[in-house]
mmCIF file of C-alpha atoms in Angstrom:
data_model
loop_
_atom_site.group_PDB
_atom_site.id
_atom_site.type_symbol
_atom_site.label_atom_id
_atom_site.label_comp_id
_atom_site.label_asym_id
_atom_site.label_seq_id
_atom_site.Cartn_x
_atom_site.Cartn_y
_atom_site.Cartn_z
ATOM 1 C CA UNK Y 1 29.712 39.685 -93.523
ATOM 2 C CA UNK Y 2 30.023 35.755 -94.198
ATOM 3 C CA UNK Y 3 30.336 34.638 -97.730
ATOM 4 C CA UNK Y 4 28.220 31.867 -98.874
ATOM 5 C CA UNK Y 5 29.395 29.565 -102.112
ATOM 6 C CA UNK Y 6 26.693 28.379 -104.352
ATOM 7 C CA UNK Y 7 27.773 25.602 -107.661
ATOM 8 C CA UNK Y 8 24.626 25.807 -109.883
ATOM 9 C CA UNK Y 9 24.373 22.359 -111.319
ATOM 10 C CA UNK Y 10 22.161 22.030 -115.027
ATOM 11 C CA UNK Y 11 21.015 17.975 -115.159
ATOM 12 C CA UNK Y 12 18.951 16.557 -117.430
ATOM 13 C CA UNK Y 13 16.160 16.071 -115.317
ATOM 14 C CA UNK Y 14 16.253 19.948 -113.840
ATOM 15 C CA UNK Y 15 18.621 21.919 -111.459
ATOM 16 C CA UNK Y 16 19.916 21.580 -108.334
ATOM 17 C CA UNK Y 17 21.721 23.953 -105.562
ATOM 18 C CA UNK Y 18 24.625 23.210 -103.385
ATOM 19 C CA UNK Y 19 25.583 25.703 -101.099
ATOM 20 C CA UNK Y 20 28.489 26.017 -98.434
ATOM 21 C CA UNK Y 21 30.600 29.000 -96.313
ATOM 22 C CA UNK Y 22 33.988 29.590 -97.261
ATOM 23 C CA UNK Y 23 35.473 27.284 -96.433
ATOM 24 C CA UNK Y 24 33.597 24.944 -98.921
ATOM 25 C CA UNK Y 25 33.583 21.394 -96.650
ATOM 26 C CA UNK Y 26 30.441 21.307 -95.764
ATOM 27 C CA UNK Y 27 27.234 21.516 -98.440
ATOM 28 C CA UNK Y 28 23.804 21.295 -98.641
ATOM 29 C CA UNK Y 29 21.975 20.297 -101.814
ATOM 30 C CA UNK Y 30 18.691 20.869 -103.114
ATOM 31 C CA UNK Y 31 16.761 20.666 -106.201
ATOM 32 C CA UNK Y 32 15.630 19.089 -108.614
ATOM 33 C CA UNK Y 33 14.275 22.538 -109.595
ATOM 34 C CA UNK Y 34 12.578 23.794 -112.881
ATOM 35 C CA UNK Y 35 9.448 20.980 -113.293
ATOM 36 C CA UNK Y 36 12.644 18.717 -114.291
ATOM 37 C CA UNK Y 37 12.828 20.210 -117.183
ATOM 38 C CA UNK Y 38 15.680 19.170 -119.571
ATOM 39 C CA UNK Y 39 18.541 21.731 -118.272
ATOM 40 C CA UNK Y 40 21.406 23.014 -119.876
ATOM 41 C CA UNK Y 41 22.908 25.531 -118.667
ATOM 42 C CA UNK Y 42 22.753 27.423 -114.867
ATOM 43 C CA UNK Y 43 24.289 30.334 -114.376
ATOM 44 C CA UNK Y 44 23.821 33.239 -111.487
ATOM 45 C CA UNK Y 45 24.049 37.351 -111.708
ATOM 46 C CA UNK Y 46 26.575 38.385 -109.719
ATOM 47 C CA UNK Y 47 25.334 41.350 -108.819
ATOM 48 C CA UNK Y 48 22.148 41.043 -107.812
ATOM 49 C CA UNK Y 49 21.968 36.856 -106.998
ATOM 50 C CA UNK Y 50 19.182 36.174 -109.656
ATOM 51 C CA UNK Y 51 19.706 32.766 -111.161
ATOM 52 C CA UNK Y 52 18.666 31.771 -114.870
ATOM 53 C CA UNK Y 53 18.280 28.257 -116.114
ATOM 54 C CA UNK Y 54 18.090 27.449 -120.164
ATOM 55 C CA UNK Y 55 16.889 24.551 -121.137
ATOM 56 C CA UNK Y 56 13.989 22.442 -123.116
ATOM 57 C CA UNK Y 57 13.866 20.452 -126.323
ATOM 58 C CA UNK Y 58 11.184 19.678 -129.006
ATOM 59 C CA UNK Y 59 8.306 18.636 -126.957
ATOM 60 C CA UNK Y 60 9.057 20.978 -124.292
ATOM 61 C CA UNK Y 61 9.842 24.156 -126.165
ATOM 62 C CA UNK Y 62 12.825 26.368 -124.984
ATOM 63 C CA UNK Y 63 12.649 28.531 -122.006
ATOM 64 C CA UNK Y 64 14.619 30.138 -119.134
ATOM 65 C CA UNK Y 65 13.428 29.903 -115.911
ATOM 66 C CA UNK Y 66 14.279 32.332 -113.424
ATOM 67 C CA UNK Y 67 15.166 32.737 -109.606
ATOM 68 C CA UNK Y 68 15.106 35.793 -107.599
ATOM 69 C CA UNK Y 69 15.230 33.667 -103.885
ATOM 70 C CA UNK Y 70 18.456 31.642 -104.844
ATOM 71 C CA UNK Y 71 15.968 28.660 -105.693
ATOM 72 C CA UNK Y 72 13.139 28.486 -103.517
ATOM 73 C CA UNK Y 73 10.997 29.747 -106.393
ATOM 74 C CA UNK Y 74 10.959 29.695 -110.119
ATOM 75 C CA UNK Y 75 9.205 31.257 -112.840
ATOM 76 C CA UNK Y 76 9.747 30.962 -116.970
ATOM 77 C CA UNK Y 77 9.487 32.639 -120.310
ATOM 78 C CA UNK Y 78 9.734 31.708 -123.680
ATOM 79 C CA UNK Y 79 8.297 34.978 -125.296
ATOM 80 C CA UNK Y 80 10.772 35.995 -128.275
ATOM 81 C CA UNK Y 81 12.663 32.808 -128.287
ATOM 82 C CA UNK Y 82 11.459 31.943 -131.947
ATOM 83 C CA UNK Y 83 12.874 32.410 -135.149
ATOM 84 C CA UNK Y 84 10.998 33.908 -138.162
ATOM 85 C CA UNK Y 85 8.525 32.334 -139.595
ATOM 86 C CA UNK Y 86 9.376 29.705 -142.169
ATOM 87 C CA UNK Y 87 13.485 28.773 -140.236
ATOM 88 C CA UNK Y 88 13.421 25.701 -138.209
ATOM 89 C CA UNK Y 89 12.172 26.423 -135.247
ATOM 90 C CA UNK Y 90 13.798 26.792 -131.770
ATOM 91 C CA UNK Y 91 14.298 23.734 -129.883
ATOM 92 C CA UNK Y 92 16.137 24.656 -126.744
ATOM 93 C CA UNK Y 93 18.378 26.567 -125.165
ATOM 94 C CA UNK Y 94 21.879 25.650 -124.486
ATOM 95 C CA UNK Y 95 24.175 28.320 -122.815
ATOM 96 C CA UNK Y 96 23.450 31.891 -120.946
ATOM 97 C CA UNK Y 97 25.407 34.679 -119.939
ATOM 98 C CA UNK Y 98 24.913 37.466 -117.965
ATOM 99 C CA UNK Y 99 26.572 41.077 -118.660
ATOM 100 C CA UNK Y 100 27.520 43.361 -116.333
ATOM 101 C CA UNK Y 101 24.640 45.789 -117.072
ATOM 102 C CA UNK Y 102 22.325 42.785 -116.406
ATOM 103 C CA UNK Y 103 21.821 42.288 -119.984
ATOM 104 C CA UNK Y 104 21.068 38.835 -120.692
ATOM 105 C CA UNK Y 105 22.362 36.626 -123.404
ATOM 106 C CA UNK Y 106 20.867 32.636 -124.842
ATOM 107 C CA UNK Y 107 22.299 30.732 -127.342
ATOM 108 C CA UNK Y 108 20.004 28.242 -128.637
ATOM 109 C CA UNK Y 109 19.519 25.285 -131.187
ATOM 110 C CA UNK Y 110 19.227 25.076 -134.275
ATOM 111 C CA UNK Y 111 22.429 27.965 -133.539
ATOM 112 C CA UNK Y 112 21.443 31.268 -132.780
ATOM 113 C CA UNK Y 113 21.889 33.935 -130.461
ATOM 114 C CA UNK Y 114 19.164 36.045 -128.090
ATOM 115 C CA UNK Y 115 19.336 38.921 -125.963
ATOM 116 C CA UNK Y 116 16.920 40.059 -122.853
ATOM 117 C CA UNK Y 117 16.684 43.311 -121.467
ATOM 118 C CA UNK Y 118 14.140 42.854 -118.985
ATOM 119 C CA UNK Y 119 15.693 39.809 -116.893
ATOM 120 C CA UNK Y 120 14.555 36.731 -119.619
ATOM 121 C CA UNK Y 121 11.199 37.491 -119.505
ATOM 122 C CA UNK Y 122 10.717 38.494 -123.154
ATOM 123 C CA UNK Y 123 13.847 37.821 -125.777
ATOM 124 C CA UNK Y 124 15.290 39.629 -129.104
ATOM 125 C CA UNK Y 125 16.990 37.583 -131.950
ATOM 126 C CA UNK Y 126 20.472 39.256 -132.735
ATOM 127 C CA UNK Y 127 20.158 37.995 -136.355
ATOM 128 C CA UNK Y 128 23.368 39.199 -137.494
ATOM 129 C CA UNK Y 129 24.895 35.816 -136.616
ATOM 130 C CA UNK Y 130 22.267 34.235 -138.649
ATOM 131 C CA UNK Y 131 23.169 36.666 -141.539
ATOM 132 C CA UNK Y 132 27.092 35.482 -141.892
ATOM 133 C CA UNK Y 133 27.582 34.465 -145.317
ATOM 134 C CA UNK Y 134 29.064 30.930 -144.001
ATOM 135 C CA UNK Y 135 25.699 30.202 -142.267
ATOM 136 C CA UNK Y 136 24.470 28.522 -145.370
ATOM 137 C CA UNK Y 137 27.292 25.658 -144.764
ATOM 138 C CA UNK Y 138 27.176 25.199 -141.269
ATOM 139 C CA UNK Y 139 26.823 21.411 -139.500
ATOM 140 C CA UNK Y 140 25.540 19.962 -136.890
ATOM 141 C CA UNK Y 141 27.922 18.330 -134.208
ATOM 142 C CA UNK Y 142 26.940 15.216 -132.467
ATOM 143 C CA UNK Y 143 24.431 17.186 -130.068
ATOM 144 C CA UNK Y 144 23.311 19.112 -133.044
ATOM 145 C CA UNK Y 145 23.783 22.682 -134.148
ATOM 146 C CA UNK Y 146 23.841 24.479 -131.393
ATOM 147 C CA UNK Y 147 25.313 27.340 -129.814
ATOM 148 C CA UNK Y 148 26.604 26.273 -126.467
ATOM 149 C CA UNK Y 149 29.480 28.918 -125.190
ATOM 150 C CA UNK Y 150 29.023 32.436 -125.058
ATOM 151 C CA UNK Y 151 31.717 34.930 -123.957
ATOM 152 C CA UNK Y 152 31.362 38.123 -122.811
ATOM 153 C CA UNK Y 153 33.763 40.638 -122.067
ATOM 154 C CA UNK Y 154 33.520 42.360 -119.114
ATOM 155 C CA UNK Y 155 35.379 45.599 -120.339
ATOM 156 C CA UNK Y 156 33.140 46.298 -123.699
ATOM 157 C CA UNK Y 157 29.925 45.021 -123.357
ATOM 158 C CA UNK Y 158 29.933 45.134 -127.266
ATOM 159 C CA UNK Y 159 32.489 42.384 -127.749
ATOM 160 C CA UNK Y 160 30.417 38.795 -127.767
ATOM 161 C CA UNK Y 161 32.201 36.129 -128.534
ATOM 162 C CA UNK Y 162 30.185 32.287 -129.434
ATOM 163 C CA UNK Y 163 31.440 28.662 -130.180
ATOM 164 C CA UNK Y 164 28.891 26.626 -132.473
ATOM 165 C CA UNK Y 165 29.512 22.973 -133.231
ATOM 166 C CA UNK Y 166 30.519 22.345 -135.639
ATOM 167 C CA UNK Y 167 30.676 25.600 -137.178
ATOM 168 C CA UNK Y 168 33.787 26.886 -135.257
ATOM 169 C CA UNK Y 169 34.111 30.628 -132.968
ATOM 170 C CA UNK Y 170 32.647 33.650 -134.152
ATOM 171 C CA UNK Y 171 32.887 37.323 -132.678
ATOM 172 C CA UNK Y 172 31.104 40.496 -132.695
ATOM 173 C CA UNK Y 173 32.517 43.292 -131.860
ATOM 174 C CA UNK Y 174 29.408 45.779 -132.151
ATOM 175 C CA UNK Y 175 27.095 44.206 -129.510
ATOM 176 C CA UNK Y 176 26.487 41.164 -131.781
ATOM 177 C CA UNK Y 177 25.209 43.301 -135.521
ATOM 178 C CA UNK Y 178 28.175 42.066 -137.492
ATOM 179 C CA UNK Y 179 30.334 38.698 -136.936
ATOM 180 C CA UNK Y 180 33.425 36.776 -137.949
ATOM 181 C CA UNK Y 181 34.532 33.650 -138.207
ATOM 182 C CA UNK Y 182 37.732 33.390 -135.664
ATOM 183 C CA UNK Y 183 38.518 30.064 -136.670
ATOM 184 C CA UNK Y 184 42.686 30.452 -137.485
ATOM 185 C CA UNK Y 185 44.923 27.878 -136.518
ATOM 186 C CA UNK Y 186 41.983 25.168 -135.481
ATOM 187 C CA UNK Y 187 42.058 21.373 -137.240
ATOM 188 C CA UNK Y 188 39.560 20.267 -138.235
ATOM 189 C CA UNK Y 189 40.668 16.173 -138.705
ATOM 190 C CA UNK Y 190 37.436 15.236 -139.790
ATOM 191 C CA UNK Y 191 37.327 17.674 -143.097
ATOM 192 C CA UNK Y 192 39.523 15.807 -146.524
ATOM 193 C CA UNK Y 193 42.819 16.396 -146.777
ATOM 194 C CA UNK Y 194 44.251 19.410 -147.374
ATOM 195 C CA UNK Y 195 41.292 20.954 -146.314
ATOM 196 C CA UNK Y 196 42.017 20.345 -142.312
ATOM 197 C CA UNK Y 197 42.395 24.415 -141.322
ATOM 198 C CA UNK Y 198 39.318 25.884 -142.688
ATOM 199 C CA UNK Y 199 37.862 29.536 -142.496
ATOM 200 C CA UNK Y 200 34.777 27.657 -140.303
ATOM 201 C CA UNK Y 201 33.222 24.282 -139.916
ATOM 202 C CA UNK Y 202 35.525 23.443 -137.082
ATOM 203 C CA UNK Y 203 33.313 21.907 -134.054
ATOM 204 C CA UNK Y 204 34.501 23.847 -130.463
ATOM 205 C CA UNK Y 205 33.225 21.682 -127.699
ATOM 206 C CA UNK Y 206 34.416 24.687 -125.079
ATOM 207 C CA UNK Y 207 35.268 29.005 -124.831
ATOM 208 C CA UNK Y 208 35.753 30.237 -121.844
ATOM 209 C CA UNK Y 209 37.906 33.832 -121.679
ATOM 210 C CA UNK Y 210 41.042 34.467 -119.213
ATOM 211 C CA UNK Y 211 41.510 36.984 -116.658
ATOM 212 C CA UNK Y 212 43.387 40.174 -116.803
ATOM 213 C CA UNK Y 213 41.593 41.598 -119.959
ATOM 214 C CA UNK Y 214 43.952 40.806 -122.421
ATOM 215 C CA UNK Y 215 42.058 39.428 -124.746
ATOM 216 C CA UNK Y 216 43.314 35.668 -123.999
ATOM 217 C CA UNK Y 217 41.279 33.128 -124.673
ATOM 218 C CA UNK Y 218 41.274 29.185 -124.635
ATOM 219 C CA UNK Y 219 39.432 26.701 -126.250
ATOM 220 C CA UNK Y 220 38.488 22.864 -126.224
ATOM 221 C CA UNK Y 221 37.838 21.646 -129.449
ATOM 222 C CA UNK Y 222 36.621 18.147 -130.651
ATOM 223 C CA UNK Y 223 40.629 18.159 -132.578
ATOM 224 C CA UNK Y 224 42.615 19.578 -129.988
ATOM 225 C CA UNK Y 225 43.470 22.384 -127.000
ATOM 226 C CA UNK Y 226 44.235 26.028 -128.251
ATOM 227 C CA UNK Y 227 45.126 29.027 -126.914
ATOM 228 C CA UNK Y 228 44.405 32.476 -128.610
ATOM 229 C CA UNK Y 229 46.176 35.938 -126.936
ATOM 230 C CA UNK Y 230 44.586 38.572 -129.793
ATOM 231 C CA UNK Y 231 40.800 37.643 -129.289
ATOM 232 C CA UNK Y 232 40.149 34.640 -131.198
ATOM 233 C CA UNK Y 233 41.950 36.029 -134.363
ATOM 234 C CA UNK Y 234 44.381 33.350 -133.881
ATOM 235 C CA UNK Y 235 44.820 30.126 -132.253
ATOM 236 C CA UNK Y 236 47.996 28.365 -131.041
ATOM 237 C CA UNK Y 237 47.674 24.603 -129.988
ATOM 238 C CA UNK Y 238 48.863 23.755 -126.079
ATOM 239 C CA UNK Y 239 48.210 20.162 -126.362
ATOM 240 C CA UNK Y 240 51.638 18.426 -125.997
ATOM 241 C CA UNK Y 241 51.643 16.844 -122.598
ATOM 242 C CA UNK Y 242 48.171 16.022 -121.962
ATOM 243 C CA UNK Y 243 46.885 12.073 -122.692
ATOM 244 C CA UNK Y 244 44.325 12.890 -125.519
ATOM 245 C CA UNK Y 245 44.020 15.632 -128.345
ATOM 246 C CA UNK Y 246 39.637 15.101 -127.705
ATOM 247 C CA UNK Y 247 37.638 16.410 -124.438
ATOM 248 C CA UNK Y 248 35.094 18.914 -123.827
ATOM 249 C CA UNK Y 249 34.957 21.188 -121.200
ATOM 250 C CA UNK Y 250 37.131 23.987 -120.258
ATOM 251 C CA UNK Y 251 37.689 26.369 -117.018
ATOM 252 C CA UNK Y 252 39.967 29.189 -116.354
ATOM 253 C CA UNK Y 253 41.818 30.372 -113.017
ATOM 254 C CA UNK Y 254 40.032 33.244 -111.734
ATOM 255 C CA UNK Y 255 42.524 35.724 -111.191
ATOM 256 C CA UNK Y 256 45.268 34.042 -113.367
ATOM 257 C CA UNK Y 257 45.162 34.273 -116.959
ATOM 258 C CA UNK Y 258 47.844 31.241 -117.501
ATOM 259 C CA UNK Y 259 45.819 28.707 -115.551
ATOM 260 C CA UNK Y 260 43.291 26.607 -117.073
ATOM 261 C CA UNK Y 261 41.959 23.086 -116.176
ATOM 262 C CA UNK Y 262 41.012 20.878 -118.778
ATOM 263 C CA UNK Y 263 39.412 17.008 -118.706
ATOM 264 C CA UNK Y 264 40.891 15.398 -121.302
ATOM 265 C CA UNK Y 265 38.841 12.182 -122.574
ATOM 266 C CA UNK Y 266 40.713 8.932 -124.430
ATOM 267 C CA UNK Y 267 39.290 9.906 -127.927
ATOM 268 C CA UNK Y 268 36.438 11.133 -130.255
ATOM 269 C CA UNK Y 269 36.058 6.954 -131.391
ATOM 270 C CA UNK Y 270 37.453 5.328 -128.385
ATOM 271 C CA UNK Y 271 34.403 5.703 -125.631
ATOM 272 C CA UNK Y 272 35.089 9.302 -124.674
ATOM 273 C CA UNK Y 273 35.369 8.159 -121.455
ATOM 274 C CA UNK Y 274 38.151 9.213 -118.840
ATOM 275 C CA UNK Y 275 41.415 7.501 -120.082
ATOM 276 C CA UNK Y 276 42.409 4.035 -118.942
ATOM 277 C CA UNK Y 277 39.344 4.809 -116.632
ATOM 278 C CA UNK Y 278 41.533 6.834 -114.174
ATOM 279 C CA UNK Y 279 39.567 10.318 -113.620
ATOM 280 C CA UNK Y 280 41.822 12.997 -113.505
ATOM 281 C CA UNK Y 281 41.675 16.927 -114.142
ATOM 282 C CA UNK Y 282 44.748 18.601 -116.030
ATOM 283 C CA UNK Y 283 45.925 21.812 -114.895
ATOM 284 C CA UNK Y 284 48.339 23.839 -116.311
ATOM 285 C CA UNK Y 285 50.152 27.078 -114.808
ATOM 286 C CA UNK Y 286 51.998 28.644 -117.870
ATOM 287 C CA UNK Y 287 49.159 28.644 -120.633
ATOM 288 C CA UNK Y 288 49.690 25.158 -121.976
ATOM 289 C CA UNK Y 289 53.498 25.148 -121.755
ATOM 290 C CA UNK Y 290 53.153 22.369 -118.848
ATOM 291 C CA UNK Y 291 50.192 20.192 -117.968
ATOM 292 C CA UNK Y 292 49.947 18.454 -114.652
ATOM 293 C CA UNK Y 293 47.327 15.963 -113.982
ATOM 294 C CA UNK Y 294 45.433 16.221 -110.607
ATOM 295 C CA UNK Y 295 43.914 12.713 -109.547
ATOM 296 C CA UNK Y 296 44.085 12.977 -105.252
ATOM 297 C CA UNK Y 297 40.534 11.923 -104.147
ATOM 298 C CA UNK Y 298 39.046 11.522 -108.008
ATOM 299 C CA UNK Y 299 37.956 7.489 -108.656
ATOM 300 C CA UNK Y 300 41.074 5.239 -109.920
ATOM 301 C CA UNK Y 301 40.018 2.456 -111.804
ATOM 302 C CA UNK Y 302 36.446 1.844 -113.249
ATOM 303 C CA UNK Y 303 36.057 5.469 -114.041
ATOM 304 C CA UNK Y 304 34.529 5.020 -117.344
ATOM 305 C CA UNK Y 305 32.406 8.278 -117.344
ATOM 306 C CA UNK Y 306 33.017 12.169 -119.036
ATOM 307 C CA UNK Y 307 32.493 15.303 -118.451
ATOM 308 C CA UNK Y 308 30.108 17.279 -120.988
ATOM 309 C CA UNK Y 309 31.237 20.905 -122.645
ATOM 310 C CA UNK Y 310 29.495 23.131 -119.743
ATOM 311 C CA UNK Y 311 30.094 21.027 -116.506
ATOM 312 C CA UNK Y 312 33.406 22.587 -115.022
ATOM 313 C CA UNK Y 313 34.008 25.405 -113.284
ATOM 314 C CA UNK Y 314 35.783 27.573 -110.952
ATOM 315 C CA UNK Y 315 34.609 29.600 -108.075
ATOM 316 C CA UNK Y 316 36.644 33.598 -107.026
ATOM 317 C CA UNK Y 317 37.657 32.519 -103.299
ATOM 318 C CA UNK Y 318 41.294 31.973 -102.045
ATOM 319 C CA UNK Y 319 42.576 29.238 -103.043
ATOM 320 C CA UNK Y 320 40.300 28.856 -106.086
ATOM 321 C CA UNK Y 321 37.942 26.068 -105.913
ATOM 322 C CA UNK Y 322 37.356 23.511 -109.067
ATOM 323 C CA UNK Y 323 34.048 21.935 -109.561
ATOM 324 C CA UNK Y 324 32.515 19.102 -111.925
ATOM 325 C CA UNK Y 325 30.219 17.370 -113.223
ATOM 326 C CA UNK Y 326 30.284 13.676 -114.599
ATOM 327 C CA UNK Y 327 27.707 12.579 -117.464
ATOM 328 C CA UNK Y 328 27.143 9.432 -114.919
ATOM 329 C CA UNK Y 329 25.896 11.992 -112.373
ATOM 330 C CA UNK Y 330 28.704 12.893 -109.819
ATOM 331 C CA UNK Y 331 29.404 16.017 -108.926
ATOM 332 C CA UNK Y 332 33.470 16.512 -107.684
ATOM 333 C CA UNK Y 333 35.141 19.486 -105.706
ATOM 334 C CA UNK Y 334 38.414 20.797 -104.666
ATOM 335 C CA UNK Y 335 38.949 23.824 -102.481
ATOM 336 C CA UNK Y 336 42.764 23.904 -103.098
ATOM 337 C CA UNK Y 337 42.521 24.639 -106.648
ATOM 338 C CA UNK Y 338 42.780 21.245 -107.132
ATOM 339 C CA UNK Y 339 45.195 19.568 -105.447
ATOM 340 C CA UNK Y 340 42.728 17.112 -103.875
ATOM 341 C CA UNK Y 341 38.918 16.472 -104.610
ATOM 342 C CA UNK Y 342 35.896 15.112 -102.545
ATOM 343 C CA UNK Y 343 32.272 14.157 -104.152
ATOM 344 C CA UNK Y 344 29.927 16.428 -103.131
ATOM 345 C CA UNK Y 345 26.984 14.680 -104.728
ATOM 346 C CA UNK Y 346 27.424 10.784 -106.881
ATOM 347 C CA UNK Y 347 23.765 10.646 -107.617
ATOM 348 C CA UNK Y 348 22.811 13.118 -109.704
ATOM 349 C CA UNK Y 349 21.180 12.976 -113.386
ATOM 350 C CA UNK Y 350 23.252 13.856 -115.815
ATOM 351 C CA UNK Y 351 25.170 17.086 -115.714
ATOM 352 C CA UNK Y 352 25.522 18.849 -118.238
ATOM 353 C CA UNK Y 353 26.591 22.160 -116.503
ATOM 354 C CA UNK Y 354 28.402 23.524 -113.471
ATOM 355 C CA UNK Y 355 28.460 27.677 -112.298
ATOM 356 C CA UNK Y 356 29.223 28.992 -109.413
ATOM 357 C CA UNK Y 357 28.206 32.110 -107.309
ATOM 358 C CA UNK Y 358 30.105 33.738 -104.650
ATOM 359 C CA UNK Y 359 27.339 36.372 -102.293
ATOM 360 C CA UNK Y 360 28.582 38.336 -99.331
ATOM 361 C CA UNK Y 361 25.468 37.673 -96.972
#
């Protein structure tokens, strides 16, 4: 059997498909897909190859649109994704995740969290999240209120894990009834002084959880890169070495829990654009002991674009490949876990996510 690689690409004006063998040189690219729809987040079931797309805003509605043909077709629901009557109501949806049962999860704007049992084509509001005492208090980020990661562990399907901006990381550990703020160790600049490590209100740009199962995860926050080993209860910060404190998204080695790439930006106030205009992606090997910054192939000079909080990601093969996406529409690669980079697509709309799926065909 031949494996296939697919990166999933969410754009502003709808999703696209690139698809390549293993060796990942060669890759074909089609889309836009979803009516154009405003996308947010793509992301793929491993196990059976069905794609989901979240996406919308206020004039659309929220929905997630579904593939069962690896994009040739497309259908999409909406049914559920509503709060009660009299909250604000639902204006998109920003992130997706996909257990290993096939359960399916949506976070959403204004922040809240969904769950589909029948492959997203009717939803259930998990309104403990909703119910946490600090929700009262919570603010919007710059994108608004949403909830954009969502982290699922693959060994207990009851342990959910969310970042909100800019209300900070929450977990569930009882398939999303009860949460807690995991918030321990974050800054939060922007708060008065002497109020800078709050219980919440810190604004996570990025979650994503390590290999190995050991409860290791990182983060990307609007005030700085953290690393947590006892599931979010606390949070150590791995930024010394890297240009900038301020960036957005994050993306973990697949089969190594001390490597994680990051995209550091030259500041929350400065442009948030790739600093000095030299694109590079940061990589460290030793969980933020080290950072080295990978630039072979990437544009020097006149790079004045970012990368938004869902648009990296890595794929399972050997080496690892790196993907992402730029907010001026260029999609980058590496297939040597990346040590050099190609652009597999400069065109694009605006990407505001990158997935990947690996098939055996």
């Amino acid at each position: 059997m031949a494996r296939q690689v697919f990166v999933l690409v969410g754009t502003r004006k709808g999703a696209f498909v690139l698809e390549s063998d293993a060796a990942r040189r060669s890759w074909q690219l089609r889309g836009p897909f979803c009516e154009t729809w405003p996308t947010n987040h793509v992301v793929a079931d491993p196990a059976s190859g069905t794609l989901y797309a979240g996406g919308g805003n206020e004039w659309f509605g929220p929905a997630v649109w579904k593939s069962t043909d690896l994009g040739a077709s497309w259908t999409h629901s909406s049914q559920g994704l509503a709060y009660e009557a009299g909250q604000d109501p639902v204006k998109s949806v920003w992130s997706l995740a996909v257990a290993g049962d096939g359960t399916l999860y949506a976070g959403v704007e204004p922040a809240g969290l969904f769950r589909s049992t029948d492959g997203g084509e009717s939803w259930t509001h998990l309104d403990g999240l909703q119910k946490h005492p600090s929700r009262p208090e919570w603010s919007p980020g710059g994108a608004g209120l949403i909830l954009h990661s969502l982290v699922l562990d693959p060994a207990d399907p009851k342990k959910i894990w969310v970042g909100i901006s800019a209300a900070g990381v929450f977990a569930s550990e009882d398939g999303g009834l009860t949460w807690e703020a995991r918030n321990r160790g974050t800054r939060a600049d922007f708060m008065p002084e002497g109020q800078n490590y709050p219980e919440f209100g810190q604004c996570v740009h990025c979650l994503v959880m390590a290999p190995g199962g050991r409860g290791r995860l990182y983060q990307q926050n609007h005030c700085g890169m953290y690393r947590s080993d006892d599931g979010g209860r606390s949070w150590e910060s791995i930024e010394k070495g890297l240009p900038s404190s301020f960036g957005f998204p994050a993306a973990v080695h697949p089969r190594d829990p001390d490597g994680l790439y990051l995209i550091p930006l030259n500041g929350d106030i400065k442009g948030r654009f790739m600093p000095e205009g030299n694109a590079a992606v940061w990589r460290t090997g030793d969980a933020g002991a080290s950072w080295q910054a990978q630039r072979t192939g990437l544009p020097q000079g006149g790079a004045y674009f970012n990368a938004l909080r869902q648009a990296m990601a890595t794929d399972t093969l050997e080496p690892a490949g790196v993907y992402f996406g730029s907010n001026a529409g260029g999609l980058y690669a590496s297939n040597d876990e990346g040590a050099t980079w190609d652009c597999l697509a400069p065109h694009l709309p605006t990407i505001t996510s990158v997935e990947t799926l690996v098939l055996e065909r």
